PDB file of C-alpha atoms in Angstrom:
ATOM      1  CA  LEU A   1     -10.739  -5.763 -10.033  1.00  0.00           C
ATOM      2  CA  ALA A   2     -11.229  -2.538 -11.969  1.00  0.00           C
ATOM      3  CA  LYS A   3      -8.118  -0.778 -13.247  1.00  0.00           C
ATOM      4  CA  THR A   4      -7.605   2.788 -12.053  1.00  0.00           C
ATOM      5  CA  THR A   5      -6.105   5.724 -13.919  1.00  0.00           C
ATOM      6  CA  GLN A   6      -4.883   8.843 -12.181  1.00  0.00           C
ATOM      7  CA  PRO A   7      -2.492  11.676 -13.076  1.00  0.00           C
ATOM      8  CA  ILE A   8       1.166  10.881 -12.605  1.00  0.00           C
ATOM      9  CA  SER A   9       1.905  14.157 -10.849  1.00  0.00           C
ATOM     10  CA  MET A  10       0.377  17.420  -9.649  1.00  0.00           C
ATOM     11  CA  ASP A  11       1.757  20.645  -8.255  1.00  0.00           C
ATOM     12  CA  SER A  12       0.018  22.952  -5.829  1.00  0.00           C
ATOM     13  CA  TYR A  13       0.751  25.752  -3.393  1.00  0.00           C
ATOM     14  CA  GLU A  14       0.237  25.958   0.321  1.00  0.00           C
ATOM     15  CA  GLY A  15      -3.287  26.875   1.331  1.00  0.00           C
ATOM     16  CA  GLN A  16      -4.896  25.739  -1.908  1.00  0.00           C
ATOM     17  CA  GLU A  17      -7.463  22.987  -2.292  1.00  0.00           C
ATOM     18  CA  VAL A  18      -6.200  20.030  -4.280  1.00  0.00           C
ATOM     19  CA  ASN A  19      -8.449  17.691  -6.222  1.00  0.00           C
ATOM     20  CA  ILE A  20      -7.056  14.431  -7.573  1.00  0.00           C
ATOM     21  CA  THR A  21      -9.350  12.596  -9.950  1.00  0.00           C
ATOM     22  CA  CYS A  22      -9.210   8.869 -10.508  1.00  0.00           C
ATOM     23  CA  SER A  23     -10.877   6.982 -13.339  1.00  0.00           C
ATOM     24  CA  HIS A  24     -12.240   3.453 -12.784  1.00  0.00           C
ATOM     25  CA  ASN A  25     -14.506   2.759 -15.728  1.00  0.00           C
ATOM     26  CA  ASN A  26     -14.937  -0.953 -15.032  1.00  0.00           C
ATOM     27  CA  ILE A  27     -15.878  -0.689 -11.380  1.00  0.00           C
ATOM     28  CA  ALA A  28     -18.206  -3.448 -10.238  1.00  0.00           C
ATOM     29  CA  THR A  29     -21.257  -3.252  -8.030  1.00  0.00           C
ATOM     30  CA  ASN A  30     -19.475  -4.617  -4.964  1.00  0.00           C
ATOM     31  CA  ASP A  31     -16.348  -2.487  -5.367  1.00  0.00           C
ATOM     32  CA  TYR A  32     -15.396   0.390  -3.090  1.00  0.00           C
ATOM     33  CA  ILE A  33     -13.015   3.260  -3.823  1.00  0.00           C
ATOM     34  CA  THR A  34     -10.129   3.635  -1.405  1.00  0.00           C
ATOM     35  CA  TRP A  35      -7.305   6.147  -1.217  1.00  0.00           C
ATOM     36  CA  TYR A  36      -3.920   5.726   0.443  1.00  0.00           C
ATOM     37  CA  GLN A  37      -1.159   8.282   1.025  1.00  0.00           C
ATOM     38  CA  GLN A  38       2.544   7.493   1.074  1.00  0.00           C
ATOM     39  CA  PHE A  39       5.323   9.742   2.321  1.00  0.00           C
ATOM     40  CA  PRO A  40       8.943   9.059   1.349  1.00  0.00           C
ATOM     41  CA  SER A  41      10.542   6.256   3.342  1.00  0.00           C
ATOM     42  CA  GLN A  42       7.213   5.252   4.895  1.00  0.00           C
ATOM     43  CA  GLY A  43       4.540   2.678   4.165  1.00  0.00           C
ATOM     44  CA  PRO A  44       1.203   3.764   2.677  1.00  0.00           C
ATOM     45  CA  ARG A  45      -1.427   5.135   5.034  1.00  0.00           C
ATOM     46  CA  PHE A  46      -5.191   4.816   4.598  1.00  0.00           C
ATOM     47  CA  ILE A  47      -6.915   8.145   3.934  1.00  0.00           C
ATOM     48  CA  ILE A  48     -10.528   7.507   3.008  1.00  0.00           C
ATOM     49  CA  GLN A  49     -12.930   5.013   1.499  1.00  0.00           C
ATOM     50  CA  GLY A  50     -16.321   5.432  -0.129  1.00  0.00           C
ATOM     51  CA  TYR A  51     -18.980   3.735  -2.228  1.00  0.00           C
ATOM     52  CA  LYS A  52     -21.063   6.583  -3.610  1.00  0.00           C
ATOM     53  CA  THR A  53     -21.850  10.287  -3.215  1.00  0.00           C
ATOM     54  CA  LYS A  54     -19.617  12.049  -0.708  1.00  0.00           C
ATOM     55  CA  VAL A  55     -17.546  10.919   2.231  1.00  0.00           C
ATOM     56  CA  THR A  56     -15.682  13.314   4.500  1.00  0.00           C
ATOM     57  CA  ASN A  57     -13.277  12.771   7.362  1.00  0.00           C
ATOM     58  CA  GLU A  58     -10.781  14.925   9.208  1.00  0.00           C
ATOM     59  CA  VAL A  59      -8.216  14.585   6.447  1.00  0.00           C
ATOM     60  CA  ALA A  60     -10.039  14.635   3.113  1.00  0.00           C
ATOM     61  CA  SER A  61     -13.276  14.381   1.180  1.00  0.00           C
ATOM     62  CA  LEU A  62     -14.107  11.838  -1.458  1.00  0.00           C
ATOM     63  CA  PHE A  63     -16.615  12.645  -4.186  1.00  0.00           C
ATOM     64  CA  ILE A  64     -18.122   9.810  -6.211  1.00  0.00           C
ATOM     65  CA  PRO A  65     -20.648  10.557  -8.975  1.00  0.00           C
ATOM     66  CA  ALA A  66     -23.712   8.437  -9.531  1.00  0.00           C
ATOM     67  CA  ASP A  67     -22.138   6.302 -12.273  1.00  0.00           C
ATOM     68  CA  ARG A  68     -19.116   5.603 -10.012  1.00  0.00           C
ATOM     69  CA  LYS A  69     -16.774   5.514 -12.999  1.00  0.00           C
ATOM     70  CA  SER A  70     -14.550   8.120 -11.418  1.00  0.00           C
ATOM     71  CA  SER A  71     -13.848   9.632  -8.041  1.00  0.00           C
ATOM     72  CA  THR A  72     -12.162  12.768  -6.750  1.00  0.00           C
ATOM     73  CA  LEU A  73     -10.045  13.049  -3.634  1.00  0.00           C
ATOM     74  CA  SER A  74     -10.180  16.556  -2.246  1.00  0.00           C
ATOM     75  CA  LEU A  75      -7.540  17.862   0.143  1.00  0.00           C
ATOM     76  CA  PRO A  76      -8.541  21.207   1.671  1.00  0.00           C
ATOM     77  CA  ARG A  77      -5.901  23.873   2.250  1.00  0.00           C
ATOM     78  CA  VAL A  78      -2.811  21.751   1.647  1.00  0.00           C
ATOM     79  CA  SER A  79       0.450  22.341   3.436  1.00  0.00           C
ATOM     80  CA  LEU A  80       4.024  21.373   2.612  1.00  0.00           C
ATOM     81  CA  SER A  81       3.557  18.232   4.683  1.00  0.00           C
ATOM     82  CA  ASP A  82       0.910  16.978   2.260  1.00  0.00           C
ATOM     83  CA  THR A  83       3.617  16.396  -0.345  1.00  0.00           C
ATOM     84  CA  ALA A  84       3.289  12.670  -0.965  1.00  0.00           C
ATOM     85  CA  VAL A  85       2.121  10.013  -3.403  1.00  0.00           C
ATOM     86  CA  TYR A  86      -1.624   9.389  -3.412  1.00  0.00           C
ATOM     87  CA  TYR A  87      -2.966   6.024  -4.570  1.00  0.00           C
ATOM     88  CA  CYS A  88      -6.480   5.383  -5.769  1.00  0.00           C
ATOM     89  CA  LEU A  89      -7.598   1.765  -5.417  1.00  0.00           C
ATOM     90  CA  VAL A  90     -10.715  -0.210  -6.119  1.00  0.00           C
ATOM     91  CA  THR A  91     -11.366  -2.777  -3.410  1.00  0.00           C
ATOM     92  CA  PHE A  92     -13.840  -5.628  -3.422  1.00  0.00           C
ATOM     93  CA  ASN A  93     -16.687  -5.063  -0.972  1.00  0.00           C
ATOM     94  CA  ASN A  94     -15.187  -2.992   1.820  1.00  0.00           C
ATOM     95  CA  ALA A  95     -12.620  -5.590   2.687  1.00  0.00           C
ATOM     96  CA  GLY A  96      -9.094  -4.465   3.303  1.00  0.00           C
ATOM     97  CA  ASN A  97      -7.532  -7.271   1.346  1.00  0.00           C
ATOM     98  CA  MET A  98      -6.766  -7.557  -2.336  1.00  0.00           C
ATOM     99  CA  LEU A  99      -5.104  -4.150  -2.591  1.00  0.00           C
ATOM    100  CA  THR A 100      -3.747  -3.545  -6.091  1.00  0.00           C
ATOM    101  CA  PHE A 101      -1.721  -0.366  -6.230  1.00  0.00           C
ATOM    102  CA  GLY A 102      -1.109   1.543  -9.448  1.00  0.00           C
ATOM    103  CA  GLY A 103       1.565   4.173  -9.894  1.00  0.00           C
ATOM    104  CA  GLY A 104      -0.218   6.820  -7.843  1.00  0.00           C
ATOM    105  CA  THR A 105      -0.186  10.607  -8.143  1.00  0.00           C
ATOM    106  CA  ARG A 106       2.854  12.478  -6.885  1.00  0.00           C
ATOM    107  CA  LEU A 107       1.619  15.682  -5.269  1.00  0.00           C
ATOM    108  CA  MET A 108       4.170  18.418  -4.747  1.00  0.00           C
ATOM    109  CA  VAL A 109       3.073  21.292  -2.511  1.00  0.00           C
ATOM    110  CA  LYS A 110       5.152  24.421  -2.925  1.00  0.00           C
ATOM    111  CA  PRO A 111       5.494  27.344  -0.507  1.00  0.00           C
TER     112      PRO A 111
ATOM    113  CA  GLU B   1      -1.567   1.250  19.883  1.00  0.00           C
ATOM    114  CA  ALA B   2       1.815   0.169  18.582  1.00  0.00           C
ATOM    115  CA  GLY B   3       2.156   0.028  14.823  1.00  0.00           C
ATOM    116  CA  VAL B   4       3.550  -2.620  12.521  1.00  0.00           C
ATOM    117  CA  ALA B   5       7.216  -3.230  13.273  1.00  0.00           C
ATOM    118  CA  GLN B   6       9.767  -4.295  10.696  1.00  0.00           C
ATOM    119  CA  SER B   7      13.459  -5.038  10.837  1.00  0.00           C
ATOM    120  CA  PRO B   8      15.997  -4.393   9.620  1.00  0.00           C
ATOM    121  CA  ARG B   9      15.246  -0.990   8.082  1.00  0.00           C
ATOM    122  CA  TYR B  10      18.068  -1.258   5.593  1.00  0.00           C
ATOM    123  CA  LYS B  11      20.036  -4.156   4.159  1.00  0.00           C
ATOM    124  CA  ILE B  12      22.741  -4.324   1.535  1.00  0.00           C
ATOM    125  CA  ILE B  13      23.792  -7.699   0.160  1.00  0.00           C
ATOM    126  CA  GLU B  14      25.561  -9.087  -2.869  1.00  0.00           C
ATOM    127  CA  LYS B  15      23.692 -11.033  -5.521  1.00  0.00           C
ATOM    128  CA  ARG B  16      23.309 -14.739  -4.806  1.00  0.00           C
ATOM    129  CA  GLN B  17      23.378 -14.115  -1.053  1.00  0.00           C
ATOM    130  CA  SER B  18      20.357 -14.756   1.137  1.00  0.00           C
ATOM    131  CA  VAL B  19      18.449 -12.301   3.293  1.00  0.00           C
ATOM    132  CA  ALA B  20      15.547 -12.360   5.734  1.00  0.00           C
ATOM    133  CA  PHE B  21      13.113  -9.711   6.847  1.00  0.00           C
ATOM    134  CA  TRP B  22      11.009  -9.743   9.973  1.00  0.00           C
ATOM    135  CA  CYS B  23       7.571  -8.276  10.642  1.00  0.00           C
ATOM    136  CA  ASN B  24       5.525  -7.981  13.818  1.00  0.00           C
ATOM    137  CA  PRO B  25       1.952  -6.891  13.034  1.00  0.00           C
ATOM    138  CA  ILE B  26      -0.402  -4.926  15.227  1.00  0.00           C
ATOM    139  CA  SER B  27      -1.536  -7.050  18.154  1.00  0.00           C
ATOM    140  CA  GLY B  28      -4.661  -9.008  17.363  1.00  0.00           C
ATOM    141  CA  HIS B  29      -4.499  -8.524  13.605  1.00  0.00           C
ATOM    142  CA  ALA B  30      -5.123 -11.878  11.974  1.00  0.00           C
ATOM    143  CA  THR B  31      -4.241 -10.905   8.416  1.00  0.00           C
ATOM    144  CA  LEU B  32      -0.681 -10.089   7.406  1.00  0.00           C
ATOM    145  CA  TYR B  33       0.687  -9.055   4.029  1.00  0.00           C
ATOM    146  CA  TRP B  34       4.090  -8.697   2.418  1.00  0.00           C
ATOM    147  CA  TYR B  35       4.486  -6.213  -0.436  1.00  0.00           C
ATOM    148  CA  GLN B  36       7.389  -5.392  -2.710  1.00  0.00           C
ATOM    149  CA  GLN B  37       7.771  -1.778  -3.777  1.00  0.00           C
ATOM    150  CA  ILE B  38      10.256  -1.017  -6.523  1.00  0.00           C
ATOM    151  CA  LEU B  39      11.411   2.589  -6.735  1.00  0.00           C
ATOM    152  CA  GLY B  40       8.845   4.751  -8.504  1.00  0.00           C
ATOM    153  CA  GLN B  41       6.104   2.119  -8.464  1.00  0.00           C
ATOM    154  CA  GLY B  42       3.213   1.269  -6.208  1.00  0.00           C
ATOM    155  CA  PRO B  43       3.473  -1.657  -3.796  1.00  0.00           C
ATOM    156  CA  LYS B  44       2.875  -5.125  -5.226  1.00  0.00           C
ATOM    157  CA  LEU B  45       1.386  -7.840  -3.042  1.00  0.00           C
ATOM    158  CA  LEU B  46       3.666 -10.854  -2.613  1.00  0.00           C
ATOM    159  CA  ILE B  47       1.798 -12.940  -0.060  1.00  0.00           C
ATOM    160  CA  GLN B  48      -1.184 -12.753   2.287  1.00  0.00           C
ATOM    161  CA  PHE B  49      -1.582 -14.737   5.517  1.00  0.00           C
ATOM    162  CA  GLN B  50      -4.702 -15.312   7.559  1.00  0.00           C
ATOM    163  CA  ASN B  51      -3.427 -16.330  10.990  1.00  0.00           C
ATOM    164  CA  ASN B  52      -0.749 -18.895  10.100  1.00  0.00           C
ATOM    165  CA  GLY B  53      -2.256 -19.977   6.783  1.00  0.00           C
ATOM    166  CA  VAL B  54      -1.467 -18.650   3.315  1.00  0.00           C
ATOM    167  CA  VAL B  55      -4.434 -16.997   1.585  1.00  0.00           C
ATOM    168  CA  ASP B  56      -2.732 -15.765  -1.578  1.00  0.00           C
ATOM    169  CA  ASP B  57       0.842 -16.257  -2.755  1.00  0.00           C
ATOM    170  CA  SER B  58       0.193 -16.116  -6.484  1.00  0.00           C
ATOM    171  CA  GLN B  59       2.675 -13.273  -7.024  1.00  0.00           C
ATOM    172  CA  LEU B  60       5.438 -14.673  -4.854  1.00  0.00           C
ATOM    173  CA  PRO B  61       8.456 -15.889  -6.882  1.00  0.00           C
ATOM    174  CA  LYS B  62       8.566 -19.209  -5.124  1.00  0.00           C
ATOM    175  CA  ASP B  63      11.835 -20.329  -6.658  1.00  0.00           C
ATOM    176  CA  ARG B  64      13.659 -17.793  -4.502  1.00  0.00           C
ATOM    177  CA  PHE B  65      11.179 -16.203  -2.087  1.00  0.00           C
ATOM    178  CA  SER B  66       9.629 -17.864   0.936  1.00  0.00           C
ATOM    179  CA  ALA B  67       7.564 -16.593   3.836  1.00  0.00           C
ATOM    180  CA  GLU B  68       6.219 -18.047   7.021  1.00  0.00           C
ATOM    181  CA  ARG B  69       4.021 -17.073   9.921  1.00  0.00           C
ATOM    182  CA  LEU B  70       4.345 -20.118  12.117  1.00  0.00           C
ATOM    183  CA  LYS B  71       2.464 -18.983  15.217  1.00  0.00           C
ATOM    184  CA  GLY B  72       0.058 -16.636  13.478  1.00  0.00           C
ATOM    185  CA  VAL B  73       1.749 -13.536  14.851  1.00  0.00           C
ATOM    186  CA  ASP B  74       5.072 -12.335  13.459  1.00  0.00           C
ATOM    187  CA  SER B  75       6.323 -13.289  10.036  1.00  0.00           C
ATOM    188  CA  THR B  76       9.562 -13.731   8.126  1.00  0.00           C
ATOM    189  CA  LEU B  77      10.161 -13.170   4.416  1.00  0.00           C
ATOM    190  CA  LYS B  78      13.278 -14.745   2.943  1.00  0.00           C
ATOM    191  CA  ILE B  79      15.042 -14.349  -0.388  1.00  0.00           C
ATOM    192  CA  GLN B  80      17.536 -17.012  -1.435  1.00  0.00           C
ATOM    193  CA  PRO B  81      19.443 -16.394  -3.656  1.00  0.00           C
ATOM    194  CA  ALA B  82      18.970 -12.668  -4.225  1.00  0.00           C
ATOM    195  CA  LYS B  83      19.092 -11.086  -7.662  1.00  0.00           C
ATOM    196  CA  LEU B  84      19.795  -7.492  -8.639  1.00  0.00           C
ATOM    197  CA  GLU B  85      16.114  -6.978  -9.525  1.00  0.00           C
ATOM    198  CA  ASP B  86      15.117  -7.786  -5.949  1.00  0.00           C
ATOM    199  CA  SER B  87      16.347  -4.345  -4.902  1.00  0.00           C
ATOM    200  CA  ALA B  88      13.233  -2.749  -3.471  1.00  0.00           C
ATOM    201  CA  VAL B  89      11.449  -1.797  -0.290  1.00  0.00           C
ATOM    202  CA  TYR B  90       9.674  -4.720   1.367  1.00  0.00           C
ATOM    203  CA  LEU B  91       6.579  -3.606   3.222  1.00  0.00           C
ATOM    204  CA  CYS B  92       4.615  -5.537   5.776  1.00  0.00           C
ATOM    205  CA  ALA B  93       0.992  -4.675   6.541  1.00  0.00           C
ATOM    206  CA  SER B  94      -1.696  -6.044   8.825  1.00  0.00           C
ATOM    207  CA  LEU B  95      -5.463  -5.952   8.945  1.00  0.00           C
ATOM    208  CA  GLY B  96      -7.859  -6.392  11.835  1.00  0.00           C
ATOM    209  CA  ASP B  97     -10.972  -8.532  11.600  1.00  0.00           C
ATOM    210  CA  SER B  98     -13.453  -5.682  11.714  1.00  0.00           C
ATOM    211  CA  THR B  99     -11.700  -3.049   9.659  1.00  0.00           C
ATOM    212  CA  TYR B 100     -10.862  -2.345   6.049  1.00  0.00           C
ATOM    213  CA  GLU B 101      -7.717  -0.331   6.688  1.00  0.00           C
ATOM    214  CA  GLN B 102      -4.397  -1.997   6.079  1.00  0.00           C
ATOM    215  CA  TYR B 103      -1.719  -0.719   8.455  1.00  0.00           C
ATOM    216  CA  PHE B 104       1.739  -0.635   6.921  1.00  0.00           C
ATOM    217  CA  GLY B 105       5.105  -0.829   8.578  1.00  0.00           C
ATOM    218  CA  PRO B 106       8.024   1.438   7.614  1.00  0.00           C
ATOM    219  CA  GLY B 107       9.500  -1.169   5.289  1.00  0.00           C
ATOM    220  CA  THR B 108      12.939  -2.689   4.757  1.00  0.00           C
ATOM    221  CA  ARG B 109      14.991  -1.168   1.987  1.00  0.00           C
ATOM    222  CA  LEU B 110      17.009  -3.918   0.267  1.00  0.00           C
ATOM    223  CA  THR B 111      19.896  -3.132  -2.050  1.00  0.00           C
ATOM    224  CA  VAL B 112      21.388  -6.020  -4.008  1.00  0.00           C
ATOM    225  CA  THR B 113      24.802  -5.289  -5.545  1.00  0.00           C
TER     226      THR B 113
END
């Protein structure tokens, strides 16, 4: 599976839009991009998954350019409760198995 | 629907002792996973079950770790004997047949002294 690279940490303020970019240069044709969120003392929680272009749900948007070598998770108007670690993963097909987590991005939202 | 249940939430043991963790996945989820998450790192898959069969245990330290899912529902992960480096959070997750979302439990935080 393709290795992912994402920033170790990011700071933001309440009400701002946050964009976390993930690099996955070796992504394969059958791979999907999946993002999980993890709050302290909790297990990770699925946020969004996509293959190409743009995917949006009630929580976030995921932008994937045509070459699919990177992706950007966009969190609109963050609040303090969005402070968490965000993991970018490449998953084979759209199966939920074979999750390989990297170090993630620690997002700190300040008042 | 009820989420993934794990117990205990916290456990403190001395090195060389044994410990067991329990997981009850979401009802109807055939696939169950155990992950180890060391402080500051992302979760690492230890073992994956499909019903009561092992799909992948390549990262399970089999000299001291064992896991079972005898009836294809709940599962137990055991460490015997524990080492200091086993201090971590042990997460259980489950996956339904027609979904790609893994649902994680709250984890068991193990401290080995």
